[in-house]
Tab-separated table of C-alpha atoms in Angstrom:
chain	number	residue	atom	x	y	z
A	1	MET	CA	4.527	20.626	3.888
A	2	SER	CA	6.856	22.520	6.190
A	3	CYS	CA	10.508	21.482	5.967
A	4	ASN	CA	11.103	22.138	9.677
A	5	LYS	CA	12.156	18.519	10.198
A	6	GLN	CA	8.644	17.345	9.401
A	7	ILE	CA	8.144	13.843	8.002
A	8	LEU	CA	5.698	13.206	5.177
A	9	PHE	CA	4.498	9.635	5.672
A	10	HIS	CA	3.264	8.216	2.380
A	11	VAL	CA	0.707	5.536	3.274
A	12	GLY	CA	0.443	3.139	0.351
A	13	LEU	CA	-3.090	1.852	-0.107
A	14	PRO	CA	-3.628	-1.388	-2.065
A	15	LYS	CA	-3.114	-0.928	-5.821
A	16	ALA	CA	-3.136	2.877	-5.715
A	17	ALA	CA	0.176	3.548	-7.512
A	18	SER	CA	2.154	3.685	-4.268
A	19	SER	CA	5.239	1.980	-5.692
A	20	THR	CA	5.005	4.072	-8.856
A	21	VAL	CA	5.022	7.356	-6.941
A	22	SER	CA	7.786	6.178	-4.604
A	23	GLN	CA	10.061	5.181	-7.472
A	24	LEU	CA	9.346	8.042	-9.873
A	25	VAL	CA	8.938	10.936	-7.445
A	26	PHE	CA	10.729	10.186	-4.171
A	27	LEU	CA	13.633	7.942	-5.115
A	28	ASN	CA	16.745	9.731	-6.443
A	29	ASN	CA	15.078	13.153	-6.304
A	30	PRO	CA	17.749	15.589	-5.070
A	31	GLU	CA	15.080	17.903	-3.677
A	32	ILE	CA	13.767	15.198	-1.309
A	33	ASN	CA	15.331	13.498	1.699
A	34	TYR	CA	13.821	10.084	1.021
A	35	LEU	CA	14.070	7.859	4.096
A	36	SER	CA	14.176	4.447	2.449
A	37	LYS	CA	16.163	1.220	2.195
A	38	HIS	CA	18.300	3.049	-0.376
A	39	SER	CA	19.240	5.883	2.002
A	40	ARG	CA	21.993	6.165	4.585
A	41	ASP	CA	19.359	5.428	7.251
A	42	ASN	CA	18.377	2.111	5.706
A	43	HIS	CA	19.252	0.117	8.845
A	44	LEU	CA	17.076	2.420	10.966
A	45	ILE	CA	14.168	2.312	8.515
A	46	ASN	CA	14.301	-1.470	8.252
A	47	TYR	CA	14.297	-1.892	12.020
A	48	ILE	CA	11.358	0.489	12.530
A	49	LYS	CA	9.252	-1.089	9.769
A	50	HIS	CA	10.052	-4.617	10.921
A	51	THR	CA	9.033	-3.745	14.474
A	52	ILE	CA	5.736	-2.194	13.418
A	53	LEU	CA	4.662	-4.585	10.681
A	54	THR	CA	5.913	-8.064	11.522
A	55	LEU	CA	6.390	-8.664	15.251
A	56	ASP	CA	3.688	-10.175	17.434
A	57	HIS	CA	2.402	-8.098	20.352
A	58	LYS	CA	4.795	-9.531	22.926
A	59	TYR	CA	7.932	-8.848	20.884
A	60	PHE	CA	6.637	-5.502	19.659
A	61	MET	CA	6.338	-4.264	23.243
A	62	LYS	CA	9.797	-5.654	23.963
A	63	LYS	CA	11.323	-3.803	20.983
A	64	LEU	CA	9.241	-0.608	21.302
A	65	GLY	CA	11.837	1.357	23.259
A	66	LYS	CA	14.587	0.595	20.783
A	67	ALA	CA	12.316	1.411	17.835
A	68	ARG	CA	11.617	4.820	19.388
A	69	GLU	CA	15.347	5.427	19.775
A	70	LYS	CA	15.977	4.560	16.141
A	71	PHE	CA	13.145	6.839	15.010
A	72	LEU	CA	14.815	9.708	16.873
A	73	GLU	CA	18.109	8.866	15.130
A	74	LEU	CA	16.689	9.412	11.615
A	75	SER	CA	18.661	11.968	9.627
A	76	LEU	CA	15.963	14.600	9.261
A	77	GLU	CA	16.672	17.768	7.309
A	78	VAL	CA	15.359	21.310	7.511
A	79	ASP	CA	15.876	22.465	3.923
A	80	ARG	CA	14.404	19.435	2.138
A	81	PRO	CA	11.136	17.545	2.759
A	82	ASN	CA	11.681	14.296	4.647
A	83	VAL	CA	9.621	11.506	3.085
A	84	LEU	CA	8.942	8.035	4.438
A	85	SER	CA	6.885	5.585	2.360
A	86	GLU	CA	5.328	2.240	3.286
A	87	SER	CA	2.846	0.156	1.308
A	88	GLY	CA	2.402	-2.483	4.007
A	89	MET	CA	0.532	-0.291	6.498
A	90	CYS	CA	-2.913	-1.134	5.139
A	91	ASN	CA	-2.801	-4.894	5.157
A	92	LYS	CA	-5.222	-7.025	7.162
A	93	ASP	CA	-3.852	-5.651	10.456
A	94	PHE	CA	-3.850	-2.003	9.398
A	95	MET	CA	-5.570	-0.701	12.561
A	96	GLU	CA	-2.898	-2.250	14.758
A	97	ASN	CA	-0.162	-1.012	12.407
A	98	PHE	CA	-1.258	2.611	12.853
A	99	GLN	CA	-1.595	2.154	16.597
A	100	ARG	CA	1.964	0.841	16.655
A	101	LEU	CA	3.178	3.746	14.535
A	102	ALA	CA	1.631	6.116	17.078
A	103	LEU	CA	3.487	4.368	19.899
A	104	VAL	CA	6.821	4.365	18.059
A	105	THR	CA	6.527	8.079	17.201
A	106	GLU	CA	5.342	9.077	20.685
A	107	GLY	CA	6.661	12.547	21.422
A	108	MET	CA	7.247	13.252	17.718
A	109	LYS	CA	3.759	12.691	16.338
A	110	ASP	CA	3.346	16.411	15.655
A	111	ARG	CA	6.148	16.149	13.094
A	112	LEU	CA	4.186	13.691	10.964
A	113	GLU	CA	2.082	14.578	7.943
A	114	PHE	CA	0.312	11.957	5.853
A	115	LEU	CA	0.051	11.534	2.102
A	116	ILE	CA	-2.579	9.063	0.914
A	117	ILE	CA	-3.539	8.247	-2.664
A	118	ILE	CA	-7.017	6.748	-2.892
A	119	ARG	CA	-8.630	4.809	-5.728
A	120	SER	CA	-12.294	4.045	-6.439
A	121	GLN	CA	-13.148	0.857	-4.590
A	122	PRO	CA	-14.408	-1.329	-7.483
A	123	SER	CA	-11.173	-0.955	-9.476
A	124	ALA	CA	-8.956	-1.063	-6.359
A	125	ILE	CA	-10.578	-4.246	-5.105
A	126	ILE	CA	-10.474	-6.174	-8.376
A	127	SER	CA	-6.893	-4.997	-8.927
A	128	SER	CA	-5.957	-6.292	-5.460
A	129	ILE	CA	-7.592	-9.649	-6.105
A	130	ASN	CA	-5.756	-10.005	-9.405
A	131	HIS	CA	-2.402	-8.834	-8.084
A	132	VAL	CA	-2.309	-11.106	-5.052
A	133	GLY	CA	-4.275	-13.960	-6.533
A	134	HIS	CA	-1.982	-14.923	-9.295
A	135	LEU	CA	0.688	-16.146	-6.927
A	136	PHE	CA	-1.420	-19.275	-6.734
A	137	SER	CA	-2.387	-21.432	-9.690
A	138	GLU	CA	-5.843	-21.902	-8.168
A	139	MET	CA	-6.582	-18.335	-9.258
A	140	GLU	CA	-7.326	-19.679	-12.729
A	141	THR	CA	-10.480	-21.372	-11.499
A	142	GLN	CA	-11.316	-19.508	-8.309
A	143	GLY	CA	-11.030	-15.894	-9.403
A	144	GLU	CA	-14.756	-15.359	-9.844
A	145	GLU	CA	-15.387	-17.164	-6.582
A	146	ASN	CA	-13.020	-14.745	-4.805
A	147	VAL	CA	-15.085	-11.805	-6.064
A	148	GLU	CA	-18.329	-13.470	-5.050
A	149	ASN	CA	-16.953	-14.221	-1.588
A	150	PHE	CA	-15.982	-10.589	-1.161
A	151	LEU	CA	-19.376	-9.345	-2.322
A	152	GLY	CA	-21.105	-11.846	-0.080
A	153	LEU	CA	-19.243	-10.550	2.970
A	154	LEU	CA	-19.917	-6.981	1.917
A	155	ILE	CA	-23.640	-7.481	1.339
A	156	ASN	CA	-24.442	-9.953	4.117
A	157	HIS	CA	-22.391	-8.441	6.915
A	158	GLY	CA	-21.499	-4.869	5.914
A	159	LEU	CA	-18.233	-3.034	6.396
A	160	ASN	CA	-18.624	-2.513	10.134
A	161	SER	CA	-19.537	-6.065	11.055
A	162	LYS	CA	-17.173	-8.102	13.229
A	163	LYS	CA	-17.442	-10.861	10.627
A	164	THR	CA	-15.974	-8.652	7.902
A	165	PRO	CA	-12.170	-8.999	7.645
A	166	THR	CA	-10.381	-5.773	8.559
A	167	TYR	CA	-8.580	-5.714	5.201
A	168	PHE	CA	-11.877	-4.748	3.530
A	169	LYS	CA	-12.207	-1.829	5.946
A	170	SER	CA	-9.002	-0.303	4.570
A	171	PHE	CA	-11.061	0.578	1.479
A	172	ASP	CA	-13.432	2.533	3.737
A	173	TYR	CA	-11.548	5.803	3.472
A	174	GLN	CA	-13.633	7.629	6.057
A	175	TYR	CA	-12.860	4.894	8.574
A	176	LEU	CA	-9.143	5.012	7.710
A	177	PHE	CA	-8.879	8.805	7.918
A	178	ASP	CA	-10.827	8.910	11.201
A	179	LEU	CA	-8.402	6.348	12.636
A	180	ILE	CA	-5.376	8.438	11.609
A	181	GLU	CA	-6.931	11.635	12.995
A	182	GLN	CA	-7.698	9.909	16.269
A	183	LEU	CA	-4.137	8.636	16.674
A	184	PHE	CA	-2.408	11.717	15.206
A	185	PRO	CA	-4.780	14.612	16.052
A	186	ASN	CA	-2.355	17.381	15.077
A	187	SER	CA	-1.090	15.846	11.853
A	188	LYS	CA	-2.110	17.168	8.464
A	189	MET	CA	-3.475	14.790	5.821
A	190	HIS	CA	-2.983	15.218	2.068
A	191	VAL	CA	-5.258	13.182	-0.185
A	192	LEU	CA	-4.640	12.611	-3.900
A	193	LEU	CA	-6.598	10.560	-6.434
A	194	PHE	CA	-5.334	7.610	-8.441
A	195	GLU	CA	-7.745	8.669	-11.185
A	196	GLN	CA	-6.010	12.051	-11.484
A	197	LEU	CA	-2.681	10.295	-11.960
A	198	GLN	CA	-4.354	8.157	-14.600
A	199	ASP	CA	-6.177	10.899	-16.496
A	200	ASP	CA	-4.358	14.176	-15.793
A	201	LYS	CA	-0.719	13.739	-14.857
A	202	GLU	CA	-0.018	17.471	-15.019
A	203	LEU	CA	-2.659	18.135	-12.352
A	204	PHE	CA	-1.346	15.288	-10.205
A	205	GLN	CA	2.222	16.585	-10.493
A	206	GLU	CA	1.143	20.099	-9.569
A	207	LYS	CA	-0.635	18.864	-6.446
A	208	LEU	CA	2.442	16.870	-5.417
A	209	ARG	CA	4.662	19.927	-5.936
A	210	GLU	CA	2.373	21.935	-3.658
A	211	ILE	CA	2.455	19.276	-0.951
A	212	LEU	CA	6.214	18.726	-1.070
A	213	LYS	CA	7.046	22.371	-1.746
A	214	ILE	CA	9.594	21.470	-4.407
A	215	LYS	CA	10.032	22.471	-8.052
A	216	ASN	CA	10.689	19.182	-9.819
A	217	VAL	CA	8.172	16.352	-9.788
A	218	SER	CA	8.112	13.980	-12.734
A	219	ILE	CA	5.799	11.009	-13.148
A	220	ASP	CA	6.561	10.369	-16.811
A	221	GLY	CA	5.944	6.731	-17.634
A	222	ALA	CA	3.428	6.201	-14.838
A	223	LEU	CA	0.260	4.304	-15.757
A	224	ASN	CA	0.725	4.578	-19.493
A	225	VAL	CA	-2.491	2.632	-20.105
A	226	SER	CA	-5.310	5.135	-19.715
A	227	LYS	CA	-9.040	4.653	-19.433
A	228	LYS	CA	-9.523	6.208	-22.862
A	229	SER	CA	-7.471	3.487	-24.529
A	230	GLU	CA	-10.087	0.948	-23.417
A	231	LYS	CA	-7.321	-1.457	-22.450
A	232	GLU	CA	-7.414	-3.454	-19.265
A	233	GLU	CA	-4.935	-2.759	-16.509
A	234	THR	CA	-2.123	-5.286	-16.838
A	235	TYR	CA	-1.083	-7.222	-13.765
A	236	TYR	CA	2.091	-9.133	-13.207
A	237	PRO	CA	2.319	-10.779	-9.819
A	238	SER	CA	4.720	-9.456	-7.249
A	239	THR	CA	6.702	-12.320	-5.769
A	240	PRO	CA	9.617	-12.686	-3.337
A	241	PHE	CA	10.644	-16.020	-4.799
A	242	PHE	CA	13.072	-14.856	-7.508
A	243	PRO	CA	15.378	-13.114	-5.008
A	244	VAL	CA	15.258	-16.288	-2.902
A	245	LEU	CA	16.079	-18.433	-5.945
A	246	SER	CA	19.000	-16.152	-6.780
A	247	LYS	CA	20.427	-16.628	-3.286
A	248	LEU	CA	20.012	-20.386	-3.551
A	249	LEU	CA	21.857	-20.571	-6.849
A	250	LYS	CA	24.749	-18.582	-5.420
A	251	ASN	CA	25.035	-20.997	-2.500
A	252	PRO	CA	25.347	-24.630	-3.707
A	253	PHE	CA	25.309	-26.035	-0.169
A	254	LEU	CA	22.083	-24.219	0.731
A	255	PHE	CA	20.523	-25.206	-2.602
A	256	SER	CA	21.293	-28.911	-2.069
A	257	PHE	CA	19.891	-28.673	1.460
A	258	VAL	CA	16.611	-27.120	0.261
A	259	ILE	CA	15.973	-29.761	-2.402
A	260	SER	CA	16.747	-32.569	0.021
A	261	GLY	CA	13.950	-34.487	1.711
A	262	THR	CA	14.297	-32.277	4.783
A	263	ARG	CA	12.793	-29.312	2.927
A	264	ARG	CA	10.909	-31.140	0.177
A	265	ARG	CA	7.479	-29.697	1.057
A	266	SER	CA	8.770	-26.119	1.096
A	267	PHE	CA	10.564	-26.681	-2.189
A	268	LEU	CA	7.432	-28.101	-3.858
A	269	THR	CA	5.410	-25.094	-2.720
A	270	PHE	CA	8.160	-22.778	-3.947
A	271	ASN	CA	8.202	-24.574	-7.333
A	272	LYS	CA	4.423	-24.429	-7.660
A	273	ARG	CA	4.362	-20.671	-7.183
A	274	ILE	CA	7.227	-20.074	-9.577
A	275	LEU	CA	5.374	-22.095	-12.230
A	276	SER	CA	2.215	-20.121	-11.502
A	277	TYR	CA	4.188	-16.901	-12.040
A	278	LEU	CA	5.634	-18.130	-15.325
A	279	LYS	CA	2.272	-19.410	-16.616
A	280	TYR	CA	0.402	-16.215	-15.834
A	281	SER	CA	-0.921	-14.118	-18.687
A	282	PRO	CA	-3.220	-11.049	-18.704
A	283	GLU	CA	-6.020	-13.232	-20.102
A	284	MET	CA	-6.227	-14.917	-16.695
A	285	GLN	CA	-7.448	-11.748	-14.990
A	286	THR	CA	-10.614	-11.777	-12.922
A	287	HIS	CA	-13.307	-9.296	-13.958
A	288	ILE	CA	-16.420	-7.974	-12.267
A	289	SER	CA	-19.763	-7.176	-13.835
A	290	ASN	CA	-21.428	-3.756	-13.857
A	291	GLN	CA	-23.898	-5.059	-11.277
A	292	GLN	CA	-21.051	-6.098	-8.986
A	293	LYS	CA	-19.436	-2.676	-9.399
A	294	LYS	CA	-22.713	-1.054	-8.353
A	295	LEU	CA	-22.872	-3.232	-5.248
A	296	ILE	CA	-19.341	-2.249	-4.232
A	297	LYS	CA	-20.006	1.438	-4.942
A	298	SER	CA	-23.145	1.279	-2.843
A	299	ALA	CA	-21.283	-0.245	0.100
A	300	TYR	CA	-18.765	2.612	0.175
A	301	GLU	CA	-20.963	5.477	-1.019
A	302	GLU	CA	-21.609	7.091	2.357
A	303	SER	CA	-17.924	6.937	3.242
A	304	ASN	CA	-16.907	8.429	-0.115
A	305	ARG	CA	-19.392	11.291	0.159
A	306	PHE	CA	-17.987	12.195	3.569
A	307	VAL	CA	-14.372	12.103	2.345
A	308	SER	CA	-15.230	14.065	-0.792
A	309	LYS	CA	-16.806	16.858	1.224
A	310	LYS	CA	-14.139	16.957	3.925
A	311	PHE	CA	-11.186	17.138	1.546
A	312	LYS	CA	-12.988	18.942	-1.308
A	313	LEU	CA	-12.196	16.172	-3.785
A	314	GLU	CA	-15.342	16.065	-5.958
A	315	LEU	CA	-15.218	12.287	-5.974
A	316	ASP	CA	-18.530	12.080	-7.820
A	317	LYS	CA	-16.742	13.308	-10.957
A	318	TYR	CA	-14.465	10.273	-10.784
A	319	GLY	CA	-17.232	7.712	-10.274
A	320	TYR	CA	-16.804	7.087	-6.541
A	321	TYR	CA	-20.562	7.478	-6.041
């Protein structure tokens, strides 16, 4: 990427090593101006992300002007690549999130480039189900049902049906890239493969160096479990509850208030999820059969062929179709 105050926006797709790359490559790298909650612009970044990702339409429009002002205030540099990373863009409202990003960056959209790491849909989908699902103890008995429900929606309605939740469309990479190109017509897109990070870290590092135009990129320690080891990917649920618990314990008054009858229902829910977290073990993972993998591959095959050809990715070599 050019360092002429361009911004490389790392769009984190579900379970595609987004956090790994952010922490190992972007964070604390002296060759990168990483615009994150750890940077001097943390208050600006937090405001922009909050406006885009969490506000309803009415309050988003109310805060849009201020969000634009804060985007213009970002400390962009010329000599180092400016990198902004967000893993929440592709949630169930991802189309609206990108539309909002386009509105917030109005007048500066030409400065944006996009970095997206994609992962073959069968493994990305089951990884997502496992990662999110374990926050609830019901996952122990309903994991297979969750997979069947997904496949049922996929087979009975298809990806482009109004009945199919938009979250599933985020795995349709052609659809996602077309949306970004439509909203940011002059922005360059860089696409990397999760499978390359998994199988050939040297190649993945080299591609990142080319994109960022820097010398030092290290992803040592990333995805240590490889396909060749025949071990399953290990999931440990991400949860916001431990930070909340820590705050409660530091504030006796707040803690006593929460466990009072006034907040009993919230506390019971909180307790249930903590117990679910503590009880979780890798043996509780949901798995899909080879037939189910074929069904998912088939649903995304046309999209993957298009993306493979457009970005010269040879996705067939990595089992995308």
